[in-house]
Coordinates of C-alpha atoms in Angstrom, one line a residue:
Chain A
M1 CA 26.0 -9.5 -10.7
S2 CA 29.2 -11.5 -9.5
K3 CA 32.5 -11.9 -11.0
T4 CA 32.1 -15.7 -11.1
E5 CA 28.8 -15.6 -13.2
K6 CA 30.5 -13.7 -15.9
L7 CA 30.8 -15.7 -18.8
T8 CA 33.2 -15.6 -21.7
A9 CA 32.9 -16.5 -25.5
P10 CA 35.4 -19.5 -25.6
D11 CA 33.5 -21.2 -23.1
L12 CA 30.6 -21.2 -24.6
Q13 CA 31.0 -22.7 -27.9
I14 CA 28.6 -20.6 -30.1
P15 CA 27.5 -21.9 -33.2
Q16 CA 29.4 -21.0 -36.1
N17 CA 26.2 -19.4 -38.1
S18 CA 24.8 -17.7 -34.5
A19 CA 23.5 -14.5 -35.2
I20 CA 22.0 -13.8 -31.5
F21 CA 23.4 -15.9 -28.6
A22 CA 22.4 -15.6 -25.3
K23 CA 23.1 -17.5 -22.2
G24 CA 22.2 -17.1 -18.6
L25 CA 20.6 -14.0 -19.3
N26 CA 19.2 -12.1 -16.3
F27 CA 17.4 -9.0 -16.1
T28 CA 15.9 -7.0 -13.1
Y29 CA 14.1 -3.6 -13.3
N30 CA 14.9 -1.1 -10.7
A31 CA 17.5 -3.6 -9.3
K32 CA 18.4 -1.7 -6.2
S33 CA 15.1 -0.2 -5.0
N34 CA 12.0 -2.0 -3.4
F35 CA 10.0 -2.2 -6.9
A36 CA 12.4 -4.4 -8.3
K37 CA 10.9 -6.5 -10.7
H38 CA 12.4 -9.6 -12.4
A39 CA 11.8 -9.1 -16.3
L40 CA 14.4 -12.3 -17.5
T41 CA 15.4 -15.2 -15.7
N42 CA 18.0 -17.2 -17.0
V43 CA 17.4 -17.0 -20.8
D44 CA 19.2 -19.2 -23.1
I45 CA 18.6 -18.5 -26.8
N46 CA 20.4 -19.2 -30.1
I47 CA 19.3 -17.7 -33.2
D48 CA 21.1 -18.5 -36.5
K49 CA 21.7 -16.1 -39.6
G50 CA 18.6 -15.9 -41.6
E51 CA 15.9 -17.4 -39.5
F52 CA 12.5 -15.9 -39.1
V53 CA 11.6 -16.0 -35.4
A54 CA 8.4 -14.9 -33.8
I55 CA 8.4 -14.0 -30.2
V56 CA 5.0 -14.4 -28.5
G57 CA 3.8 -14.1 -24.9
H58 CA 1.7 -12.2 -22.4
T59 CA 2.4 -8.5 -21.6
G60 CA 4.9 -8.4 -19.1
S61 CA 6.7 -11.9 -19.9
G62 CA 9.9 -10.2 -20.6
K63 CA 9.9 -10.4 -24.6
T64 CA 10.2 -6.6 -25.1
T65 CA 13.3 -6.6 -22.5
F66 CA 14.9 -9.2 -24.3
V67 CA 14.6 -7.9 -27.7
Q68 CA 15.7 -4.3 -26.6
H69 CA 19.1 -6.4 -25.1
I70 CA 20.0 -7.3 -29.1
N71 CA 20.1 -3.5 -29.8
A72 CA 22.2 -2.8 -26.3
L73 CA 18.9 -0.3 -25.5
I74 CA 19.2 -2.2 -22.4
R75 CA 22.3 -3.3 -21.2
V76 CA 23.3 -7.1 -20.1
Q77 CA 22.9 -7.3 -16.1
S78 CA 24.3 -10.7 -16.0
G79 CA 24.9 -13.6 -18.2
Y80 CA 26.3 -13.6 -21.7
L81 CA 24.9 -12.3 -25.2
N82 CA 26.5 -12.0 -28.2
V83 CA 25.1 -10.6 -31.4
L84 CA 26.7 -10.9 -34.7
G85 CA 30.2 -11.8 -33.0
Q86 CA 29.9 -8.9 -30.7
D87 CA 30.3 -9.5 -27.0
L88 CA 27.5 -7.3 -25.6
S89 CA 28.4 -8.6 -21.7
A90 CA 31.3 -6.6 -22.7
R91 CA 31.7 -3.2 -20.8
K92 CA 32.1 -1.3 -23.7
P93 CA 30.7 -2.7 -26.7
D94 CA 30.7 -0.9 -30.2
L95 CA 27.4 0.6 -29.9
K96 CA 27.6 2.3 -33.5
A97 CA 28.4 -0.8 -35.2
L98 CA 26.2 -3.3 -33.2
R99 CA 23.2 -0.8 -34.0
K100 CA 24.0 -0.3 -37.8
Q101 CA 23.8 -4.3 -38.1
V102 CA 20.5 -4.7 -36.0
G103 CA 17.7 -2.6 -37.3
M104 CA 15.0 -2.2 -34.6
V105 CA 11.4 -0.9 -35.3
F106 CA 9.5 -0.2 -32.4
Q107 CA 5.7 -0.2 -32.0
Y108 CA 3.9 2.6 -33.7
P109 CA 7.5 3.8 -35.6
E110 CA 5.4 6.4 -37.1
Y111 CA 5.5 8.2 -34.0
Q112 CA 9.2 8.8 -34.4
L113 CA 9.3 11.1 -37.5
F114 CA 10.8 14.4 -37.2
A115 CA 12.4 15.7 -40.3
D116 CA 11.1 18.3 -43.0
T117 CA 11.2 15.8 -45.3
V118 CA 10.7 12.2 -46.0
L119 CA 14.2 12.0 -47.3
A120 CA 15.9 13.6 -44.5
D121 CA 14.4 11.4 -42.1
V122 CA 14.9 8.4 -44.0
C123 CA 18.7 9.6 -44.3
F124 CA 18.5 10.2 -40.4
G125 CA 20.3 6.7 -39.3
L126 CA 22.4 6.8 -42.5
K127 CA 23.9 9.9 -41.1
N128 CA 24.0 8.9 -37.8
F129 CA 26.4 6.3 -39.0
Q130 CA 28.3 8.2 -41.3
V131 CA 27.5 6.9 -44.4
D132 CA 29.1 9.1 -47.2
K133 CA 26.9 12.1 -48.2
D134 CA 26.4 11.0 -51.9
K135 CA 25.3 7.5 -51.1
Q136 CA 22.8 8.4 -48.3
T137 CA 20.1 9.5 -51.2
Q138 CA 20.5 6.1 -53.3
M139 CA 20.4 4.1 -50.2
A140 CA 17.1 6.2 -48.8
K141 CA 15.8 5.6 -52.4
E142 CA 16.3 1.9 -52.4
A143 CA 14.7 1.5 -49.0
L144 CA 11.6 3.7 -49.9
E145 CA 11.3 1.8 -53.2
L146 CA 11.6 -1.4 -51.0
V147 CA 8.6 -0.4 -48.9
G148 CA 6.8 0.5 -51.7
L149 CA 6.5 4.4 -51.9
E150 CA 7.2 6.0 -55.1
F151 CA 10.5 8.1 -54.4
D152 CA 10.0 11.1 -56.5
K153 CA 6.5 11.3 -55.0
V154 CA 7.4 11.5 -51.4
K155 CA 11.0 12.7 -50.8
E156 CA 10.0 16.2 -50.6
K157 CA 6.9 15.8 -48.9
S158 CA 6.6 16.3 -45.1
P159 CA 6.3 12.9 -43.3
F160 CA 3.4 14.4 -41.3
D161 CA 1.1 14.7 -44.3
L162 CA 1.2 11.5 -45.3
S163 CA -1.6 9.0 -44.4
G164 CA -1.1 6.6 -41.5
G165 CA -0.1 3.4 -43.8
E166 CA 2.5 5.6 -45.4
K167 CA 4.0 7.0 -42.7
R168 CA 4.7 3.7 -41.2
R169 CA 6.3 2.6 -44.4
V170 CA 8.4 5.9 -44.0
A171 CA 9.4 4.9 -40.7
L172 CA 9.9 1.2 -41.8
A173 CA 12.3 2.9 -44.5
G174 CA 14.4 4.9 -42.1
V175 CA 15.5 1.5 -40.5
L176 CA 16.0 -0.6 -43.7
A177 CA 18.0 1.9 -45.4
M178 CA 20.8 1.3 -43.0
K179 CA 20.7 -2.6 -44.4
P180 CA 20.9 -4.2 -41.3
Q181 CA 21.7 -7.8 -40.9
I182 CA 19.2 -8.2 -38.5
L183 CA 15.6 -6.8 -38.3
V184 CA 13.8 -6.7 -35.1
L185 CA 10.0 -5.7 -35.1
D186 CA 7.7 -4.9 -32.2
E187 CA 4.4 -5.9 -33.4
P188 CA 4.8 -3.8 -37.0
T189 CA 1.3 -4.6 -37.8
A190 CA -0.4 -3.2 -35.2
G191 CA -3.3 -0.5 -36.0
L192 CA -3.0 -1.2 -39.5
D193 CA -6.1 -2.5 -41.8
P194 CA -5.8 -5.8 -43.4
R195 CA -4.3 -4.9 -46.5
G196 CA -1.3 -2.9 -45.0
K197 CA -1.0 -5.8 -42.7
T198 CA -0.4 -7.9 -45.5
E199 CA 2.2 -5.5 -47.4
I200 CA 4.3 -5.1 -44.4
L201 CA 4.4 -8.8 -43.8
T202 CA 5.2 -9.7 -47.2
L203 CA 8.0 -7.3 -47.2
V204 CA 9.6 -8.6 -44.2
K205 CA 9.3 -11.9 -45.3
R206 CA 10.8 -11.1 -48.8
L207 CA 13.8 -9.6 -46.9
N208 CA 14.1 -12.6 -44.8
K209 CA 14.0 -15.0 -47.7
E210 CA 15.8 -12.9 -50.6
E211 CA 18.4 -11.0 -48.7
G212 CA 18.9 -13.3 -45.8
V213 CA 18.3 -10.9 -43.1
T214 CA 17.5 -12.4 -39.8
V215 CA 14.0 -11.6 -38.5
M216 CA 12.7 -11.4 -34.8
M217 CA 9.2 -10.5 -34.8
V218 CA 7.0 -9.7 -31.7
S219 CA 3.6 -10.0 -32.3
H220 CA 0.3 -10.6 -30.6
D221 CA -1.3 -11.8 -33.6
M222 CA -0.9 -15.6 -33.9
N223 CA -2.1 -16.0 -37.4
E224 CA 0.6 -13.7 -38.9
V225 CA 2.9 -15.6 -36.3
Y226 CA 1.8 -19.2 -37.8
E227 CA 1.9 -17.9 -41.5
N228 CA 5.3 -16.2 -41.2
A229 CA 7.5 -17.5 -38.6
D230 CA 9.7 -20.4 -38.8
R231 CA 10.2 -20.8 -35.3
V232 CA 8.3 -19.3 -32.5
L233 CA 9.6 -18.5 -29.1
V234 CA 7.0 -18.0 -26.2
F235 CA 7.8 -16.1 -23.6
R236 CA 6.5 -16.5 -20.0
D237 CA 7.6 -15.2 -16.5
G238 CA 10.8 -13.8 -17.8
G239 CA 11.9 -17.2 -19.4
V240 CA 11.6 -18.9 -22.9
A241 CA 8.5 -21.6 -22.3
Y242 CA 8.2 -22.9 -25.8
D243 CA 11.2 -22.9 -28.8
M244 CA 9.6 -24.8 -31.4
P245 CA 8.5 -24.4 -35.2
P246 CA 4.9 -22.8 -35.3
R247 CA 3.0 -25.8 -36.6
E248 CA 4.6 -28.1 -33.6
L249 CA 3.4 -25.3 -31.2
F250 CA 0.3 -25.1 -32.2
R251 CA -1.0 -28.9 -31.9
L252 CA -0.1 -28.2 -28.2
E253 CA -3.9 -26.6 -27.8
D254 CA -4.2 -27.3 -24.3
E255 CA -0.8 -25.6 -23.2
I256 CA -1.4 -22.6 -25.5
A257 CA -5.0 -22.0 -24.0
S258 CA -3.4 -22.2 -20.6
M259 CA -1.2 -19.5 -21.7
N260 CA -4.1 -17.3 -22.5
L261 CA -2.9 -17.5 -26.5
E262 CA -5.0 -17.9 -29.2
V263 CA -4.6 -21.0 -31.6
P264 CA -4.5 -19.5 -35.1
A265 CA -7.4 -20.3 -37.2
M266 CA -5.7 -22.6 -39.8
A267 CA -3.6 -24.6 -37.1
A268 CA -7.1 -25.2 -35.3
F269 CA -8.3 -26.6 -38.4
C270 CA -5.8 -28.7 -39.3
N271 CA -5.5 -29.9 -35.6
E272 CA -9.1 -31.1 -36.2
L273 CA -8.2 -32.5 -39.4
E274 CA -5.7 -34.8 -37.7
R275 CA -7.9 -35.9 -35.1
Q276 CA -10.1 -37.3 -37.7
G277 CA -7.0 -38.8 -39.4
F278 CA -6.4 -36.6 -42.1
V279 CA -2.5 -35.7 -41.8
L280 CA -1.3 -32.4 -43.9
S281 CA 2.1 -31.7 -44.6
D282 CA 3.7 -29.1 -41.8
G283 CA 4.2 -26.8 -44.7
C284 CA 0.6 -26.3 -45.0
K285 CA -0.2 -23.2 -43.3
T286 CA -2.2 -20.4 -45.4
V287 CA -5.7 -20.9 -46.2
D288 CA -4.2 -21.5 -49.8
E289 CA -1.6 -24.1 -48.8
V290 CA -4.4 -26.1 -46.8
L291 CA -7.2 -25.9 -49.3
A292 CA -4.7 -27.2 -52.1
A293 CA -3.4 -30.0 -49.5
V294 CA -7.0 -30.9 -48.8
V295 CA -8.0 -31.1 -52.5
A296 CA -5.0 -33.3 -53.1
L297 CA -5.9 -35.5 -50.6
K298 CA -9.4 -35.8 -51.7
E299 CA -8.1 -36.2 -55.0
A300 CA -5.7 -39.1 -54.0
R301 CA -8.8 -40.8 -52.0
N302 CA -11.1 -40.7 -54.9
V303 CA -8.8 -42.4 -57.4
Chain B
M1 CA 16.7 8.9 -18.8
F2 CA 13.1 10.7 -17.9
R3 CA 12.4 8.0 -15.2
D4 CA 13.4 10.1 -12.4
V5 CA 11.2 12.7 -13.0
T6 CA 8.6 12.8 -10.3
F7 CA 5.4 14.7 -10.4
G8 CA 2.0 14.4 -8.7
Q9 CA 4.3 11.7 -6.4
Y10 CA 1.4 10.6 -4.0
Y11 CA 2.5 8.1 -1.8
P12 CA -0.7 5.6 -1.4
A13 CA -1.3 4.7 2.4
S14 CA -4.2 5.0 4.7
S15 CA -3.3 7.7 7.6
F16 CA -5.1 10.6 9.4
V17 CA -3.6 12.9 6.8
H18 CA -4.3 10.8 3.7
S19 CA -7.9 11.1 4.7
M20 CA -8.4 14.6 5.6
D21 CA -10.3 17.4 3.3
A22 CA -7.9 18.0 0.4
R23 CA -9.7 21.5 0.9
V24 CA -8.3 22.0 4.5
K25 CA -5.1 20.4 3.4
L26 CA -4.7 22.9 1.0
L27 CA -5.4 26.0 3.1
L28 CA -3.4 24.6 5.9
T29 CA -0.4 24.0 3.7
L30 CA -0.7 27.7 2.7
L31 CA -1.2 28.6 6.2
F32 CA 2.3 26.7 7.0
L33 CA 4.0 28.4 3.7
V34 CA 3.2 31.8 5.1
G35 CA 3.9 31.1 8.4
I36 CA 7.5 30.0 7.6
F37 CA 8.2 33.7 6.7
F38 CA 7.3 34.8 9.8
V39 CA 9.8 32.3 11.6
Q40 CA 13.4 34.4 12.3
S41 CA 15.3 32.4 14.6
F42 CA 17.1 29.1 14.6
V43 CA 15.1 28.0 17.6
V44 CA 11.6 28.5 16.1
Y45 CA 12.8 26.9 13.1
G46 CA 13.5 23.8 15.4
F47 CA 9.9 24.1 16.6
V48 CA 8.6 24.2 13.1
A49 CA 10.7 21.1 12.1
V50 CA 9.6 19.0 14.8
F51 CA 6.1 20.1 14.2
L52 CA 6.7 19.0 10.2
L53 CA 8.5 15.7 11.4
T54 CA 5.6 14.8 13.6
V55 CA 2.9 15.5 10.7
I56 CA 5.3 13.4 8.6
F57 CA 5.1 10.9 10.9
V58 CA 1.0 10.7 11.5
S59 CA 1.0 10.9 7.6
R60 CA 2.8 7.6 7.5
V61 CA 4.8 8.6 4.4
P62 CA 8.5 7.6 5.0
L63 CA 11.0 10.4 5.5
R64 CA 12.8 9.6 2.6
S65 CA 10.3 9.9 -0.2
V66 CA 9.6 13.6 1.8
L67 CA 13.2 14.4 1.6
R68 CA 13.6 13.3 -1.9
S69 CA 11.7 16.2 -2.7
I70 CA 14.4 18.5 -2.0
K71 CA 16.9 16.9 -4.5
G72 CA 15.0 18.9 -7.2
I73 CA 16.1 22.5 -5.7
I74 CA 19.4 21.3 -4.4
V75 CA 21.2 23.8 -6.8
L76 CA 19.1 26.5 -5.7
L77 CA 19.6 25.8 -1.9
V78 CA 23.4 25.6 -2.5
L79 CA 23.6 28.8 -4.3
T80 CA 21.1 30.9 -2.3
A81 CA 23.2 29.6 0.7
V82 CA 26.6 30.5 -0.9
I83 CA 25.5 33.9 -1.7
N84 CA 24.1 34.8 1.5
V85 CA 27.3 33.8 3.1
F86 CA 29.8 35.9 0.7
F87 CA 27.2 39.0 0.3
T88 CA 25.9 39.9 3.8
K89 CA 27.6 42.0 5.7
G90 CA 27.4 42.6 9.5
A91 CA 24.4 43.0 11.6
D92 CA 25.7 46.5 12.7
A93 CA 29.0 48.0 11.7
A94 CA 30.7 47.1 15.1
E95 CA 30.7 43.6 13.8
S96 CA 34.1 42.4 12.4
P97 CA 34.5 39.8 9.9
L98 CA 35.2 36.1 10.7
W99 CA 37.2 35.7 7.7
A100 CA 38.8 38.2 5.1
W101 CA 40.6 37.9 1.9
S102 CA 41.9 40.6 -0.4
P103 CA 42.8 39.1 -3.6
W104 CA 43.8 42.7 -5.0
N105 CA 43.3 46.2 -3.8
G106 CA 39.8 47.7 -3.4
F107 CA 38.2 43.9 -3.4
T108 CA 37.8 42.1 -0.3
I109 CA 35.7 38.8 0.3
E110 CA 34.2 38.8 3.8
I111 CA 32.5 36.4 6.0
Y112 CA 30.6 37.5 8.8
V113 CA 28.9 35.5 11.6
N114 CA 25.6 37.2 10.4
G115 CA 25.8 36.1 6.8
L116 CA 26.3 32.5 8.3
K117 CA 23.4 32.9 10.4
T118 CA 21.3 34.3 7.7
A119 CA 22.4 31.6 5.0
G120 CA 21.6 28.9 7.4
K121 CA 18.0 30.3 8.0
I122 CA 17.3 30.8 4.5
F123 CA 18.6 27.2 3.7
L124 CA 16.2 26.0 6.4
R125 CA 13.3 28.2 5.0
L126 CA 13.5 26.2 1.6
V127 CA 13.9 23.2 3.1
L128 CA 10.9 23.3 5.5
L129 CA 9.1 25.1 2.2
V130 CA 9.6 22.2 0.2
M131 CA 9.1 19.5 2.4
G132 CA 5.8 21.1 3.8
S133 CA 4.2 21.5 0.5
S134 CA 5.6 17.9 -0.7
V135 CA 3.6 16.5 2.5
L136 CA 0.5 17.9 0.8
T137 CA 1.2 16.3 -2.6
L138 CA 2.2 13.1 -1.4
T139 CA -0.7 12.7 0.9
T140 CA -3.4 13.8 -1.8
T141 CA -4.1 12.4 -5.1
P142 CA -3.6 14.7 -8.3
V143 CA -7.5 14.5 -8.5
D144 CA -8.3 15.2 -5.1
L145 CA -6.1 18.4 -5.3
T146 CA -7.8 19.5 -8.6
H147 CA -11.2 19.3 -6.8
A148 CA -9.9 21.1 -3.9
V149 CA -8.8 24.0 -5.9
E150 CA -11.7 24.1 -8.2
S151 CA -13.9 24.3 -5.0
L152 CA -11.9 26.9 -3.2
L153 CA -11.8 29.0 -6.3
K154 CA -15.5 29.0 -6.6
P155 CA -16.2 32.6 -5.3
L156 CA -14.3 33.8 -8.2
K157 CA -17.4 32.7 -10.1
L158 CA -19.1 35.7 -9.1
I159 CA -16.4 38.1 -11.1
K160 CA -17.1 35.2 -14.2
F161 CA -13.9 33.4 -13.7
P162 CA -14.2 30.3 -15.6
V163 CA -13.5 28.1 -12.2
H164 CA -14.4 24.9 -13.6
E165 CA -12.4 25.2 -17.1
F166 CA -9.6 26.2 -15.0
A167 CA -9.8 23.0 -12.8
L168 CA -10.1 20.9 -15.8
I169 CA -7.2 22.2 -17.6
M170 CA -4.9 21.9 -14.5
S171 CA -6.4 18.1 -14.2
L172 CA -5.8 17.2 -17.9
T173 CA -2.3 18.8 -17.6
L174 CA -1.3 16.5 -14.6
S175 CA -2.9 13.5 -16.1
F176 CA -0.6 14.1 -19.7
I177 CA 2.4 13.8 -17.7
P178 CA 3.0 10.3 -17.2
S179 CA 2.0 9.4 -20.8
L180 CA 4.6 12.0 -22.1
I181 CA 7.2 10.5 -19.9
D182 CA 6.8 7.2 -21.5
E183 CA 6.4 8.6 -25.2
T184 CA 9.8 10.5 -24.7
D185 CA 11.1 7.2 -23.3
R186 CA 10.1 5.4 -26.6
I187 CA 11.3 7.8 -28.8
I188 CA 14.7 8.4 -27.2
R189 CA 15.0 4.3 -27.8
A190 CA 13.6 4.6 -31.2
Q191 CA 16.3 7.1 -32.3
K192 CA 18.9 5.7 -30.4
A193 CA 18.3 2.4 -32.3
R194 CA 18.7 4.5 -35.3
G195 CA 22.1 5.8 -34.2
A196 CA 21.3 9.0 -32.9
D197 CA 23.9 9.8 -30.1
F198 CA 22.8 12.1 -27.2
D199 CA 26.1 12.1 -24.9
T200 CA 29.0 12.9 -27.0
G201 CA 29.8 16.2 -28.7
G202 CA 29.8 20.1 -28.0
L203 CA 26.9 21.9 -26.4
V204 CA 25.6 22.6 -30.1
K205 CA 25.8 19.1 -31.0
R206 CA 24.2 17.9 -28.3
A207 CA 21.5 20.6 -28.5
K208 CA 20.8 19.5 -31.9
A209 CA 20.4 15.7 -30.9
F210 CA 17.5 16.8 -29.0
V211 CA 15.5 17.8 -31.9
P212 CA 14.6 14.1 -33.1
I213 CA 13.0 13.7 -29.7
L214 CA 11.3 17.0 -29.2
I215 CA 9.8 17.2 -32.8
P216 CA 7.8 13.7 -32.4
L217 CA 7.0 14.8 -28.7
L218 CA 5.3 17.9 -30.1
V219 CA 3.5 16.3 -32.5
G220 CA 2.2 13.4 -30.3
G221 CA 1.2 15.7 -27.7
F222 CA -1.1 17.8 -30.3
R223 CA -2.3 14.3 -31.6
R224 CA -3.3 13.3 -28.1
A225 CA -4.7 16.8 -27.6
E226 CA -6.9 16.8 -30.6
E227 CA -8.2 12.9 -29.7
L228 CA -8.8 13.7 -26.1
A229 CA -11.2 17.0 -27.8
N230 CA -12.8 14.6 -29.9
A231 CA -13.6 12.3 -27.3
M232 CA -14.9 15.1 -25.1
N233 CA -16.9 16.5 -27.9
S234 CA -18.4 13.1 -28.8
R235 CA -19.7 12.6 -25.2
C236 CA -21.2 16.0 -25.3
Y237 CA -18.9 17.6 -22.8
E238 CA -20.0 21.0 -22.0
G239 CA -18.1 23.1 -19.2
A240 CA -19.6 23.8 -15.8
T241 CA -23.4 23.3 -16.5
K242 CA -24.6 21.9 -13.5
R243 CA -22.2 19.2 -13.1
T244 CA -22.1 17.2 -10.2
C245 CA -19.1 15.1 -8.8
M246 CA -18.6 11.6 -8.1
R247 CA -16.8 11.7 -5.0
V248 CA -18.4 14.7 -2.9
M249 CA -15.7 16.5 -0.4
K250 CA -17.1 16.6 3.0
L251 CA -15.3 18.0 6.3
G252 CA -14.8 15.6 9.3
W253 CA -13.6 15.5 12.8
R254 CA -10.3 15.0 11.5
D255 CA -10.4 18.4 9.4
A256 CA -11.5 20.3 12.7
V257 CA -8.5 18.4 14.8
A258 CA -5.9 19.4 12.2
S259 CA -7.0 22.8 11.8
L260 CA -6.9 23.5 15.3
L261 CA -3.6 22.2 16.0
V262 CA -2.0 24.0 13.0
V263 CA -3.7 27.4 13.3
A264 CA -2.6 27.2 17.1
F265 CA 0.8 26.3 16.2
F266 CA 1.1 29.2 13.6
A267 CA -0.6 31.5 15.9
G268 CA 1.9 31.1 18.2
V269 CA 4.5 32.0 15.6
F270 CA 2.6 34.8 14.8
V271 CA 2.3 36.3 18.2
L272 CA 6.3 35.1 18.7
Y273 CA 7.1 37.5 15.8
G274 CA 4.4 40.5 16.9
M275 CA 6.3 40.6 20.2
R276 CA 10.0 40.1 19.1
G277 CA 12.2 42.2 21.2
Q278 CA 10.0 43.1 23.9
W279 CA 10.7 40.5 26.7
N280 CA 13.7 38.6 27.5
F281 CA 13.2 35.4 26.8
I282 CA 11.4 36.3 23.5
T283 CA 14.6 38.2 22.6
W284 CA 16.6 35.4 23.3
L285 CA 14.4 33.1 21.0
Y286 CA 15.1 35.7 18.4
Y287 CA 19.1 35.9 18.7

């Protein structure tokens, strides 16, 4: 990292409503050894507050590396990164303030549970961020209810006695309790049954729409990406290859296939319809929406 | 944070040493480790060092990788050397201290030439011990090493020692280490994201900060062990009942050559040790 590469905020014209702003972000693992591995090359991304962004890409495409930058779990090596107005390329960013605002849910978050009771585990983050003692219980209660658990039933239980799905929800509550403005999720639905998946996704979507939480979700399930995200970033070889709304992205069937990604079922269906001359609005993504649109189209033709 | 932990640090290469039978390598390493203790002069330490460097050269493992193994015992090295420098008295009553300092009455710190020599020898001995054994682990995969241990312990079956189970425990332990390191890393990140702070505060606070790492790690360890046990059970695994090995170990010409050279070298070391003080030139070697 040379001095001349160092960018500063005023030169960059960060958009007003930006939640995450990256410019020329580079990252190399084991930079000084023979095993050096480029993970990010010149990544430019701007994500506005309130967006629901999905991040997809192959293993090793750099998506996890990028996502961990947002929480300063990985420090900026070169380039510029600004999260919620904080310059993370600065030498000493205020990590506590940052991590309080950026909630991060890792893969299999239930494996991070540790406390004697569910309540204590959910309060762990609150305690670390020095929230008032009397407020902690209230906030934990809200978070647990948000994820669909009955506070009085679970609060005194050991988190290890819960079922897999419940554990994950407790872990999620542990992050949500801090009321983060940005929520980063790394494959939040991996290993869950279909119902558990829907529940988690509905919750995330609700947080995004109702509370205005900015969501970044890493996922390998193109169907859930397609149905939930407003915007998809496709990572390839450490850079952003595509950055567009999901409907547009999944029209590019050949490009998607060349990156070994799947076209979601409903997108493939709509693409085929379009080829046959039936164009539905871009808003139709779930089965129900597409069905309604097809029925409407049919009725319109019959008239 | 825990990335630096190296264990089972196999260095893949194809060399004379790599293709030797793991059992022979293990036995020769043992001979080396025992032999080191019969070396008592700097000159012979020099011979051993040259011998070891030759082996390292033949094994095509970069010297840097071998030296890295010393990093782990650097504290021990320095500590033993320092203690020996200060607490070894003169070889005989006639030797006067090289340096003495008496901060108060009845207490004197003295350094003798003899102490410096002893410290130097112990330092060399430890360095050579660690380097020698790391040549074994650098050129032998943990799997081969376990097979070797199992094969060498076979005679113990006569006294009903569960050799196979012992070897299995060894290889399972080794295979769990990388995944546990990964898991530790992940848990640390997850707790950091929830505001955990491992770097500030007093000793008690820092020790407490590790609870949120250790408990998930332990729980995870038990979970993995149980999953593995289930996987083995469902495949009808049964200890040592006439199992065959996928890779059968065979002795080859390399093993013969290497054994001959190493045994000859240490035979020399033992002879020197046995005859110390008898001839002039040997006495010189031992001065």
